[in-house]
mmCIF file of C-alpha atoms in Angstrom:
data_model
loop_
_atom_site.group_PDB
_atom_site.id
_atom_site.type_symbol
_atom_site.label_atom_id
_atom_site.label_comp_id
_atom_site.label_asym_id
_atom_site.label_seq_id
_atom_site.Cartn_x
_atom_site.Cartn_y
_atom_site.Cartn_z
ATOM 1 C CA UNK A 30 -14.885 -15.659 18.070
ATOM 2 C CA UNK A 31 -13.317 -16.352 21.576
ATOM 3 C CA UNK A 32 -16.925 -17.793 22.635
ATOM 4 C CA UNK A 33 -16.471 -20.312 19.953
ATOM 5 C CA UNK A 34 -13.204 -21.552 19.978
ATOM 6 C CA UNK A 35 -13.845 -22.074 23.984
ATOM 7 C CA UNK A 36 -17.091 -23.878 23.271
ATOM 8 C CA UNK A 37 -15.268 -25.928 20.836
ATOM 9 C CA UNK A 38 -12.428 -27.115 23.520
ATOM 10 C CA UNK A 39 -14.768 -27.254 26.204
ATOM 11 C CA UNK A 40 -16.989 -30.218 23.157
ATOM 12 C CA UNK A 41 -13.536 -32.016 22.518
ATOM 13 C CA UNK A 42 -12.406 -31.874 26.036
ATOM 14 C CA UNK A 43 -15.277 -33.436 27.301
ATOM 15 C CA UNK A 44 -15.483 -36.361 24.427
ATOM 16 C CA UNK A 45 -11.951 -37.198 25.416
ATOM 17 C CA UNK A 46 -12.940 -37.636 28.926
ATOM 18 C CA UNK A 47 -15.702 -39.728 27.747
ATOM 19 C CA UNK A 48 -13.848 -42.031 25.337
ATOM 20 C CA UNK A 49 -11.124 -42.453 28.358
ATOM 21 C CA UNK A 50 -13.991 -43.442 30.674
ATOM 22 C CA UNK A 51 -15.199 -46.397 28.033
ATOM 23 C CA UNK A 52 -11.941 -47.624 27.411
ATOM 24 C CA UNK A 53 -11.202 -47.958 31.097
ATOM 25 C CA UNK A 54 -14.210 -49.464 31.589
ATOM 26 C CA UNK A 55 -15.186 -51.690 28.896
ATOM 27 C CA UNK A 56 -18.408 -53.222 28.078
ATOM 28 C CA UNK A 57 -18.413 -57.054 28.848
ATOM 29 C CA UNK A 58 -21.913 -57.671 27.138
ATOM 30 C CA UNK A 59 -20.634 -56.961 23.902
ATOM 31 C CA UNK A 60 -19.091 -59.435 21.712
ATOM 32 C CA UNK A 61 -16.471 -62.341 22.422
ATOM 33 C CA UNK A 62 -13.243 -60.329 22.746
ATOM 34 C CA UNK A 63 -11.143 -63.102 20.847
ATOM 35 C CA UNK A 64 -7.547 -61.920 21.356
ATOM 36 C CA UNK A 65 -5.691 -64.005 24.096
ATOM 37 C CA UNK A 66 -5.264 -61.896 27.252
ATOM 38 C CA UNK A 67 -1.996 -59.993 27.600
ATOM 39 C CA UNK A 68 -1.040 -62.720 30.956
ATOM 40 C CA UNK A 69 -2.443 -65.460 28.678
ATOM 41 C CA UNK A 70 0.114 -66.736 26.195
ATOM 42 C CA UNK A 71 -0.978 -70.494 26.017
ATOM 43 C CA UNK A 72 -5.138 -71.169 24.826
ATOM 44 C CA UNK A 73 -6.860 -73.469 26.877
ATOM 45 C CA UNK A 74 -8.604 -76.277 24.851
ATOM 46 C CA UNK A 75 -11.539 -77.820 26.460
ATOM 47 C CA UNK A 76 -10.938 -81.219 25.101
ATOM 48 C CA UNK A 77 -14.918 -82.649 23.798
ATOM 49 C CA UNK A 78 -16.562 -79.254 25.779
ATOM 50 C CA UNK A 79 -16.281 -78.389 29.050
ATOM 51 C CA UNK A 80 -18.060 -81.560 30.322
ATOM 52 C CA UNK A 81 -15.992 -83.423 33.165
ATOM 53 C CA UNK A 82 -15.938 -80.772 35.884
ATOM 54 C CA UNK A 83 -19.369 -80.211 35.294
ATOM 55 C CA UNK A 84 -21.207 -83.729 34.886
ATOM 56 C CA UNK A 85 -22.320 -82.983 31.181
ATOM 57 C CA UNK A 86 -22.012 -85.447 28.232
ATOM 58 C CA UNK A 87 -18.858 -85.344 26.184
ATOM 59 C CA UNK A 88 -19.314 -83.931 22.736
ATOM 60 C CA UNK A 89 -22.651 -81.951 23.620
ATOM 61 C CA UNK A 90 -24.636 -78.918 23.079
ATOM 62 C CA UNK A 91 -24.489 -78.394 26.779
ATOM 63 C CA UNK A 92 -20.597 -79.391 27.065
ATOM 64 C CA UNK A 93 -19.713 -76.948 24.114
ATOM 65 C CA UNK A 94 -22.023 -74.526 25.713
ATOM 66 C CA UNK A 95 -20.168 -74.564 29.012
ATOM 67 C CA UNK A 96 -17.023 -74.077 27.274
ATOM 68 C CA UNK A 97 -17.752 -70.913 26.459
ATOM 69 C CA UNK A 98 -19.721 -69.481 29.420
ATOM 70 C CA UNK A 99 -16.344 -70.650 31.275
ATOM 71 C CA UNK A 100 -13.638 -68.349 29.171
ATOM 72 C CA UNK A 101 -12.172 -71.239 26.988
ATOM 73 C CA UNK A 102 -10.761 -70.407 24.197
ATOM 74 C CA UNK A 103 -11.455 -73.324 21.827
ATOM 75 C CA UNK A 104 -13.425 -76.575 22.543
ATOM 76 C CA UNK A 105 -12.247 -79.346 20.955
ATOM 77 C CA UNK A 106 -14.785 -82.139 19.421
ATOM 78 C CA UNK A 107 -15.179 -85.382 17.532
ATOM 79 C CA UNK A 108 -16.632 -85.608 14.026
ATOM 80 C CA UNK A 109 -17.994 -88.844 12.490
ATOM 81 C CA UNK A 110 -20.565 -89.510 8.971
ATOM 82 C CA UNK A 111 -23.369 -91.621 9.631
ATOM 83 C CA UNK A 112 -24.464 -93.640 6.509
ATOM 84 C CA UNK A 113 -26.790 -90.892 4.828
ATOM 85 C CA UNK A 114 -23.535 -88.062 5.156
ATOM 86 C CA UNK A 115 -24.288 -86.332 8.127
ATOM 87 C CA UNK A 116 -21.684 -85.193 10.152
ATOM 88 C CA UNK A 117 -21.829 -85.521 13.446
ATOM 89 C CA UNK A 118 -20.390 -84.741 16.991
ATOM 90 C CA UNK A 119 -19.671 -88.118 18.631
ATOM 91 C CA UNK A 120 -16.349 -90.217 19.581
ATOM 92 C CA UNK A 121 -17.031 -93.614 19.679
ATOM 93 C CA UNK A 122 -17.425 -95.734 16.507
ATOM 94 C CA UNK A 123 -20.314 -97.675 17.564
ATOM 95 C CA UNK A 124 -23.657 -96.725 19.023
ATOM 96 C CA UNK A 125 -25.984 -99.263 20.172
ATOM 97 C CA UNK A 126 -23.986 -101.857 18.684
ATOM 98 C CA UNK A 127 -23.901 -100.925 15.438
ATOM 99 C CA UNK A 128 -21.011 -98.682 13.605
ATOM 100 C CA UNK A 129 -22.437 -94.917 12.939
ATOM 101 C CA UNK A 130 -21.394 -95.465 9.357
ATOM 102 C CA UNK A 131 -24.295 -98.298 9.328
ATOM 103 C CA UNK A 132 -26.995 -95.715 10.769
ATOM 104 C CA UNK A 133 -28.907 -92.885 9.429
ATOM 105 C CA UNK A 134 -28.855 -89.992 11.256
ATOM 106 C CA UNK A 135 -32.387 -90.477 11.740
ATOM 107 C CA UNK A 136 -31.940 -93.934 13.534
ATOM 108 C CA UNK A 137 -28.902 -92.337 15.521
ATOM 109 C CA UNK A 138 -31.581 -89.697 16.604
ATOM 110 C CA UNK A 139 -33.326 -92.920 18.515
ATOM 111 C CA UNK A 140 -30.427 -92.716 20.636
ATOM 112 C CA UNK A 141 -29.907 -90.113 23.934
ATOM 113 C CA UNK A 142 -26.854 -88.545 25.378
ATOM 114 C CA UNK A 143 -27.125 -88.479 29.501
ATOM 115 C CA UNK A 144 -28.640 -85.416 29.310
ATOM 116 C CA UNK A 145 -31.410 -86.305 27.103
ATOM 117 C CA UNK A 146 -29.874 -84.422 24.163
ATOM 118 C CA UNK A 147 -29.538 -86.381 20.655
ATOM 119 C CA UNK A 148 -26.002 -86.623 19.301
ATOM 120 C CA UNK A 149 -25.751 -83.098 17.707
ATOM 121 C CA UNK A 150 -24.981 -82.161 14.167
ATOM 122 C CA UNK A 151 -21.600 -80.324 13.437
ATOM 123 C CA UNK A 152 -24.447 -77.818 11.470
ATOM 124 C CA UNK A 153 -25.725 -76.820 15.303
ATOM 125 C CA UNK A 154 -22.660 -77.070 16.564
ATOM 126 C CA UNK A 155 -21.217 -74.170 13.783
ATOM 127 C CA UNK A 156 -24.340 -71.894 14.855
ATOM 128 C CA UNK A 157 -22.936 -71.894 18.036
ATOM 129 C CA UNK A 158 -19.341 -70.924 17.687
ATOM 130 C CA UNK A 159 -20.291 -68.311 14.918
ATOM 131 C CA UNK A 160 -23.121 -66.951 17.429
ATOM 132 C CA UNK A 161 -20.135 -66.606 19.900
ATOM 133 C CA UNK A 162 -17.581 -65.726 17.611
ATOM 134 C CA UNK A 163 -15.683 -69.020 19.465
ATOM 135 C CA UNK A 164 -13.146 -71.524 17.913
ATOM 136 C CA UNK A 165 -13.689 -75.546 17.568
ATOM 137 C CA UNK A 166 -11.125 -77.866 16.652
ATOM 138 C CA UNK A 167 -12.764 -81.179 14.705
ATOM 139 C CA UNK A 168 -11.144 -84.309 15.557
ATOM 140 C CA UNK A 169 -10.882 -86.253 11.939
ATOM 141 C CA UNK A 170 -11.180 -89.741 13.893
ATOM 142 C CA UNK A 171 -8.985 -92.429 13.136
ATOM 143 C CA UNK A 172 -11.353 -95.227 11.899
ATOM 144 C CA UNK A 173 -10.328 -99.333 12.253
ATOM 145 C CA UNK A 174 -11.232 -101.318 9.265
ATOM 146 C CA UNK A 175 -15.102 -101.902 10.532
ATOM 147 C CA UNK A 176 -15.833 -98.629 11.071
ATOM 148 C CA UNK A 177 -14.494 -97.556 7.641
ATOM 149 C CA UNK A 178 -10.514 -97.214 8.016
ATOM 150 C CA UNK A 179 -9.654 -94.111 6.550
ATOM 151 C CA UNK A 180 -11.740 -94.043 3.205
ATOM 152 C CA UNK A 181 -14.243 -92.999 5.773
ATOM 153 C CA UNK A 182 -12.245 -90.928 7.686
ATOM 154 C CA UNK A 183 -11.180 -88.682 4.550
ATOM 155 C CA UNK A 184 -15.070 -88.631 3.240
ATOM 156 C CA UNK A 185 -16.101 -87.887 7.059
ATOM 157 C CA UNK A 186 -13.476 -84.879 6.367
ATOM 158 C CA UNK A 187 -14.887 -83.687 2.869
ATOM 159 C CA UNK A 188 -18.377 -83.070 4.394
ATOM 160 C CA UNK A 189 -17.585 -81.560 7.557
ATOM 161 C CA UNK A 190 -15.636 -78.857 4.716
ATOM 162 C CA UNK A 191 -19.140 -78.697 3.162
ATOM 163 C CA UNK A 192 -21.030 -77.924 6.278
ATOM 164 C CA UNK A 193 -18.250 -75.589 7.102
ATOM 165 C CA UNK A 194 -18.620 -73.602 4.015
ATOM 166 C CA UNK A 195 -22.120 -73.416 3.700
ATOM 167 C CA UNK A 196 -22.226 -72.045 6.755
ATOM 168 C CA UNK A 197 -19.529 -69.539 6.138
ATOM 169 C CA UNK A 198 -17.618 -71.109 9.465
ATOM 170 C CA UNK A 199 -13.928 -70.946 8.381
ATOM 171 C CA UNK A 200 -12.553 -68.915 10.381
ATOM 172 C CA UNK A 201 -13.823 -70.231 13.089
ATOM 173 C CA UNK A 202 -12.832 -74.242 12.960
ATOM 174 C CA UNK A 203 -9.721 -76.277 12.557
ATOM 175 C CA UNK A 204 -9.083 -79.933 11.820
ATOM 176 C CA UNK A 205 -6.598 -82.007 13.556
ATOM 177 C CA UNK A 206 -5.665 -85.502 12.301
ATOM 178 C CA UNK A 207 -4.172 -88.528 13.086
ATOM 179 C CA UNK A 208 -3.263 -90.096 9.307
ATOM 180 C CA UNK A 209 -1.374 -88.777 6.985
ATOM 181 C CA UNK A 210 -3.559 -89.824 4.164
ATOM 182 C CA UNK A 211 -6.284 -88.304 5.547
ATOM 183 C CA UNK A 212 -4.503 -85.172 6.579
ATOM 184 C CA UNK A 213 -3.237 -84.676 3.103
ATOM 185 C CA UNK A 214 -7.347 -85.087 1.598
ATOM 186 C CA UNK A 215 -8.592 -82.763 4.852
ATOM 187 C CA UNK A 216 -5.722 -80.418 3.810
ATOM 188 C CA UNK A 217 -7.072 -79.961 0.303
ATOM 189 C CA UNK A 218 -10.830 -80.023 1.418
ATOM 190 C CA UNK A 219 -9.664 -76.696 3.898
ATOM 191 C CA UNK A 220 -7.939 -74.876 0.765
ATOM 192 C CA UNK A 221 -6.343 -72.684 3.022
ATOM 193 C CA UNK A 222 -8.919 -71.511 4.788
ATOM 194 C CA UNK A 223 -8.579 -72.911 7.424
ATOM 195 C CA UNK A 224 -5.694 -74.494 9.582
ATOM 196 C CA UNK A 225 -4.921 -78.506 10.037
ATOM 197 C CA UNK A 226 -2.774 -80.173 11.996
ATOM 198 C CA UNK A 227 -1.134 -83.597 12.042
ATOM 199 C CA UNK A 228 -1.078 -85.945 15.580
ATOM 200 C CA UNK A 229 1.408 -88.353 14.720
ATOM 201 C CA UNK A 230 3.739 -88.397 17.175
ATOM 202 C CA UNK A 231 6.481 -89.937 15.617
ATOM 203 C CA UNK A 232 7.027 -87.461 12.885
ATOM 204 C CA UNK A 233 9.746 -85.073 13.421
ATOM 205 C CA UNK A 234 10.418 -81.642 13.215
ATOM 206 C CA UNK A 235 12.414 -82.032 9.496
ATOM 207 C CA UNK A 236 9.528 -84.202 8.479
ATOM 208 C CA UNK A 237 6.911 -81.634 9.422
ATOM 209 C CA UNK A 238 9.168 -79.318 7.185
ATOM 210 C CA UNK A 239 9.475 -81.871 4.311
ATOM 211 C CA UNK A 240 5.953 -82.379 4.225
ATOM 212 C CA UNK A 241 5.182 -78.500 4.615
ATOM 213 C CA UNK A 242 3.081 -78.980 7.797
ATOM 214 C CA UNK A 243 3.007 -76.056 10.300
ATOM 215 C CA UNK A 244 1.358 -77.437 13.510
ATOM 216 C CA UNK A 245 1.838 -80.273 15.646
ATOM 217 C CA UNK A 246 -0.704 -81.711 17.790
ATOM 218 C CA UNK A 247 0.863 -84.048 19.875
ATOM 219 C CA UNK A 248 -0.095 -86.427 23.547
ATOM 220 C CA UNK A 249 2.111 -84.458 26.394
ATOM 221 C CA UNK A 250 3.777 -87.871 26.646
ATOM 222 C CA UNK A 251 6.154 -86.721 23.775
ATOM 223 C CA UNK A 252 7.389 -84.134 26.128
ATOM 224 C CA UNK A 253 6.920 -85.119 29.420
ATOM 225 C CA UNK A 254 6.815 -88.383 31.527
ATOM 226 C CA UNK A 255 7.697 -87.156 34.981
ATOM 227 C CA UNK A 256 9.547 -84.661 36.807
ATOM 228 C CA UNK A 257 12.815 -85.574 36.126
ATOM 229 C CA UNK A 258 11.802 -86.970 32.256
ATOM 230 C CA UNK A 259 10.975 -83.921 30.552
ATOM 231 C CA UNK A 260 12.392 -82.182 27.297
ATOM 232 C CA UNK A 261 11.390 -78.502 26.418
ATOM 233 C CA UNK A 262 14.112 -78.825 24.295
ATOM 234 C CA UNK A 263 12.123 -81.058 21.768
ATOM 235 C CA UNK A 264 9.375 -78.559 21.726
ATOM 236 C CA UNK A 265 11.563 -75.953 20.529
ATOM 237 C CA UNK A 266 12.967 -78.541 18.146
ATOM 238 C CA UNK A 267 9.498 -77.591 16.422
ATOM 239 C CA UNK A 268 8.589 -74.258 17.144
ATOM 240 C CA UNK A 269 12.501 -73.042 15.859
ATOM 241 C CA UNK A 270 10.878 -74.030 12.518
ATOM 242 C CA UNK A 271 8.100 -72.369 12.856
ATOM 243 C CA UNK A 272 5.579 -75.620 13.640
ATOM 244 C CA UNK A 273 2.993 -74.847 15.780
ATOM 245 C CA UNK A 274 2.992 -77.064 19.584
ATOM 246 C CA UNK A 275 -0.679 -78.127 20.992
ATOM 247 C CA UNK A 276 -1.056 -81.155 23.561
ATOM 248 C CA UNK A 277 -3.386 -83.127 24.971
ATOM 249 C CA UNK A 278 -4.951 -84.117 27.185
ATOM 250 C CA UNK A 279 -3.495 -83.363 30.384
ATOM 251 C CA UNK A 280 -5.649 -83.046 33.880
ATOM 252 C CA UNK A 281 -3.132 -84.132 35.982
ATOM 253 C CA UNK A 282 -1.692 -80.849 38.194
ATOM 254 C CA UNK A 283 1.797 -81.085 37.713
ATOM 255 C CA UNK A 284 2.344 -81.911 34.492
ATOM 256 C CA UNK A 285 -0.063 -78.539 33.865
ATOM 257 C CA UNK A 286 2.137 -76.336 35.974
ATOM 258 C CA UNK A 287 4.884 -77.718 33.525
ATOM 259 C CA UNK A 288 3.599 -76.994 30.464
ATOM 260 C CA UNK A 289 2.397 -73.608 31.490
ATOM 261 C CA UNK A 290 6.116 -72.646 31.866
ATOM 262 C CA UNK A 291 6.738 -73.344 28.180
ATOM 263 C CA UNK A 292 5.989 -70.120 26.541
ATOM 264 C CA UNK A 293 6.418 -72.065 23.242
ATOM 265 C CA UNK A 294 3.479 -74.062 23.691
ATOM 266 C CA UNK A 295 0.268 -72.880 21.805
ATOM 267 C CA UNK A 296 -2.984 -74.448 23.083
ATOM 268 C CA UNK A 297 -3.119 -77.267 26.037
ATOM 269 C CA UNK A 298 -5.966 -79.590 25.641
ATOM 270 C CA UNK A 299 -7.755 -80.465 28.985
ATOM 271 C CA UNK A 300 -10.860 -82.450 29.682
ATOM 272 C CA UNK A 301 -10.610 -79.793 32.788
ATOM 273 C CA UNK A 302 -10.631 -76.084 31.249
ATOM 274 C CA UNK A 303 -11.987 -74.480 34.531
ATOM 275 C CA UNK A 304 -9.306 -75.661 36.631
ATOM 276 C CA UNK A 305 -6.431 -75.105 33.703
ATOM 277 C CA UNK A 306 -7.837 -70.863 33.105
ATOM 278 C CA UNK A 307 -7.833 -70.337 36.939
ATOM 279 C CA UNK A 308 -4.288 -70.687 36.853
ATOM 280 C CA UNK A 309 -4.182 -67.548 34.620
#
């Protein structure tokens, strides 16, 4: 009986040394840890991909690809709806001189990013962030009247939902928004699935509250224009209410090194995501 019970301690003792081992030691070729890191309180947005620091097109497989190999914790990204409803990752309006709501996707396909890539669908782009278990924002442009004003914009926002749930992608994306019209649509098209947040800079804190919106995305210019014109103040003026603070896009340094010391802040936007997560 003594035999046993020692063989039984001598099993557990050895399984706890074991299981101490692993977690001091833990696998990194396992799945995308996505909590933040205990020293990192602020996510790092890699504003189009990580693209900039390493001469890749904007809004690409490879640029979105980099932004994860680097430790990002979101990549941000454009969404437009050519003329036969696809969604797809690009800023401008126009492409070869012609607005993407004039173009199949098939005659957008004629046309080549920098890196010989086509302009990517938002479909690819979800298998890659679900493969990764990674997080992408979706710019809802702002169209001008040509390009389809925000009609467009809103039906640009409705199929992008579609693609998301078909490919079972909710809780991986987020839209952010410049209109309110559209916002509102894009708001009903997530159905609480997923987040959405407004960019109008303007709109203040009792606003967001009035209109029940819980995240600001906002230029840094609302917060800071120099060293000595700055107010953290105004960011708490949202986050006491429990609105969300993101900005963008800042590459410049200083202004960095400023918004890293406002704990209050949730994401910063960067076109340069390497240089912002080696300050971590």
């Amino acid at each position: 009986m003594i035999n046993t019970i020692r063989i039984v301690y001598l099993v557990f003792a050895i399984t706890l040394v074991f299981g101490c081992s692993k977690s001091e030691n833990p696998d990194t070729t396992g799945e995308k840890i996505e909590e933040t890191p205990d020293e990192q309180n602020i996510l790092v947005v890699a504003h189009r991909g990580a693209w900039k620091e390493f001469n890749l097109p904007e809004n690409s497989i490879a640029s979105l690809n980099k932004a994860i190999e680097i430790g990002s914790n979101i990549s941000e990204c454009d969404i437009q709806l050519t003329k036969d409803l696809q969604v797809v990752i690009f800023h401008d309006e126009m492409v070869r001189g012609k607005y993407i709501k004039e173009q199949t996707y098939s005659e957008l396909s004629q046309f080549s990013l920098s890196n010989g890539e086509k302009i990517p669908l938002l479909s690819t782009y979800l298998d890659i962030v679900i493969e990764n278990k990674f997080k992408l924002w979706l710019d809802i442009k702002s169209l001008s009247e040509l390009a389809g004003n925000n009609a467009w914009s809103i039906k640009a926002g409705e199929e992008a939902a579609k693609v998301i749930e078909n490919k079972n992608a909710q809780q991986y994306v987020s839209f952010i928004v410049g209109r309110m019209e559209v916002l509102d649509k894009c708001i009903g098209f997530a159905k609480g699935n997923w987040e959405c947040a407004y960019m109008n800079a303007d709109f203040t804190s009792a606003q967001f509250v009035s209109k029940g919106y819980s995240w600001a995305n906002f230029s840094f210019e609302k917060f800071y224009q120099n060293n000595t014109t700055n107010n953290s103040q105004l960011i708490t003026d949202y986050t006491s209410k429990k609105i969300k603070v993101s900005v963008y896009t800042i590459d410049d340094n200083t202004v960095m090194d400023w918004f890293l010391d406002q704990n209050s802040i949730y994401a910063i936007s960067t076109n340069l995501p390497f240089k912002l997560l080696s300050k971590f």
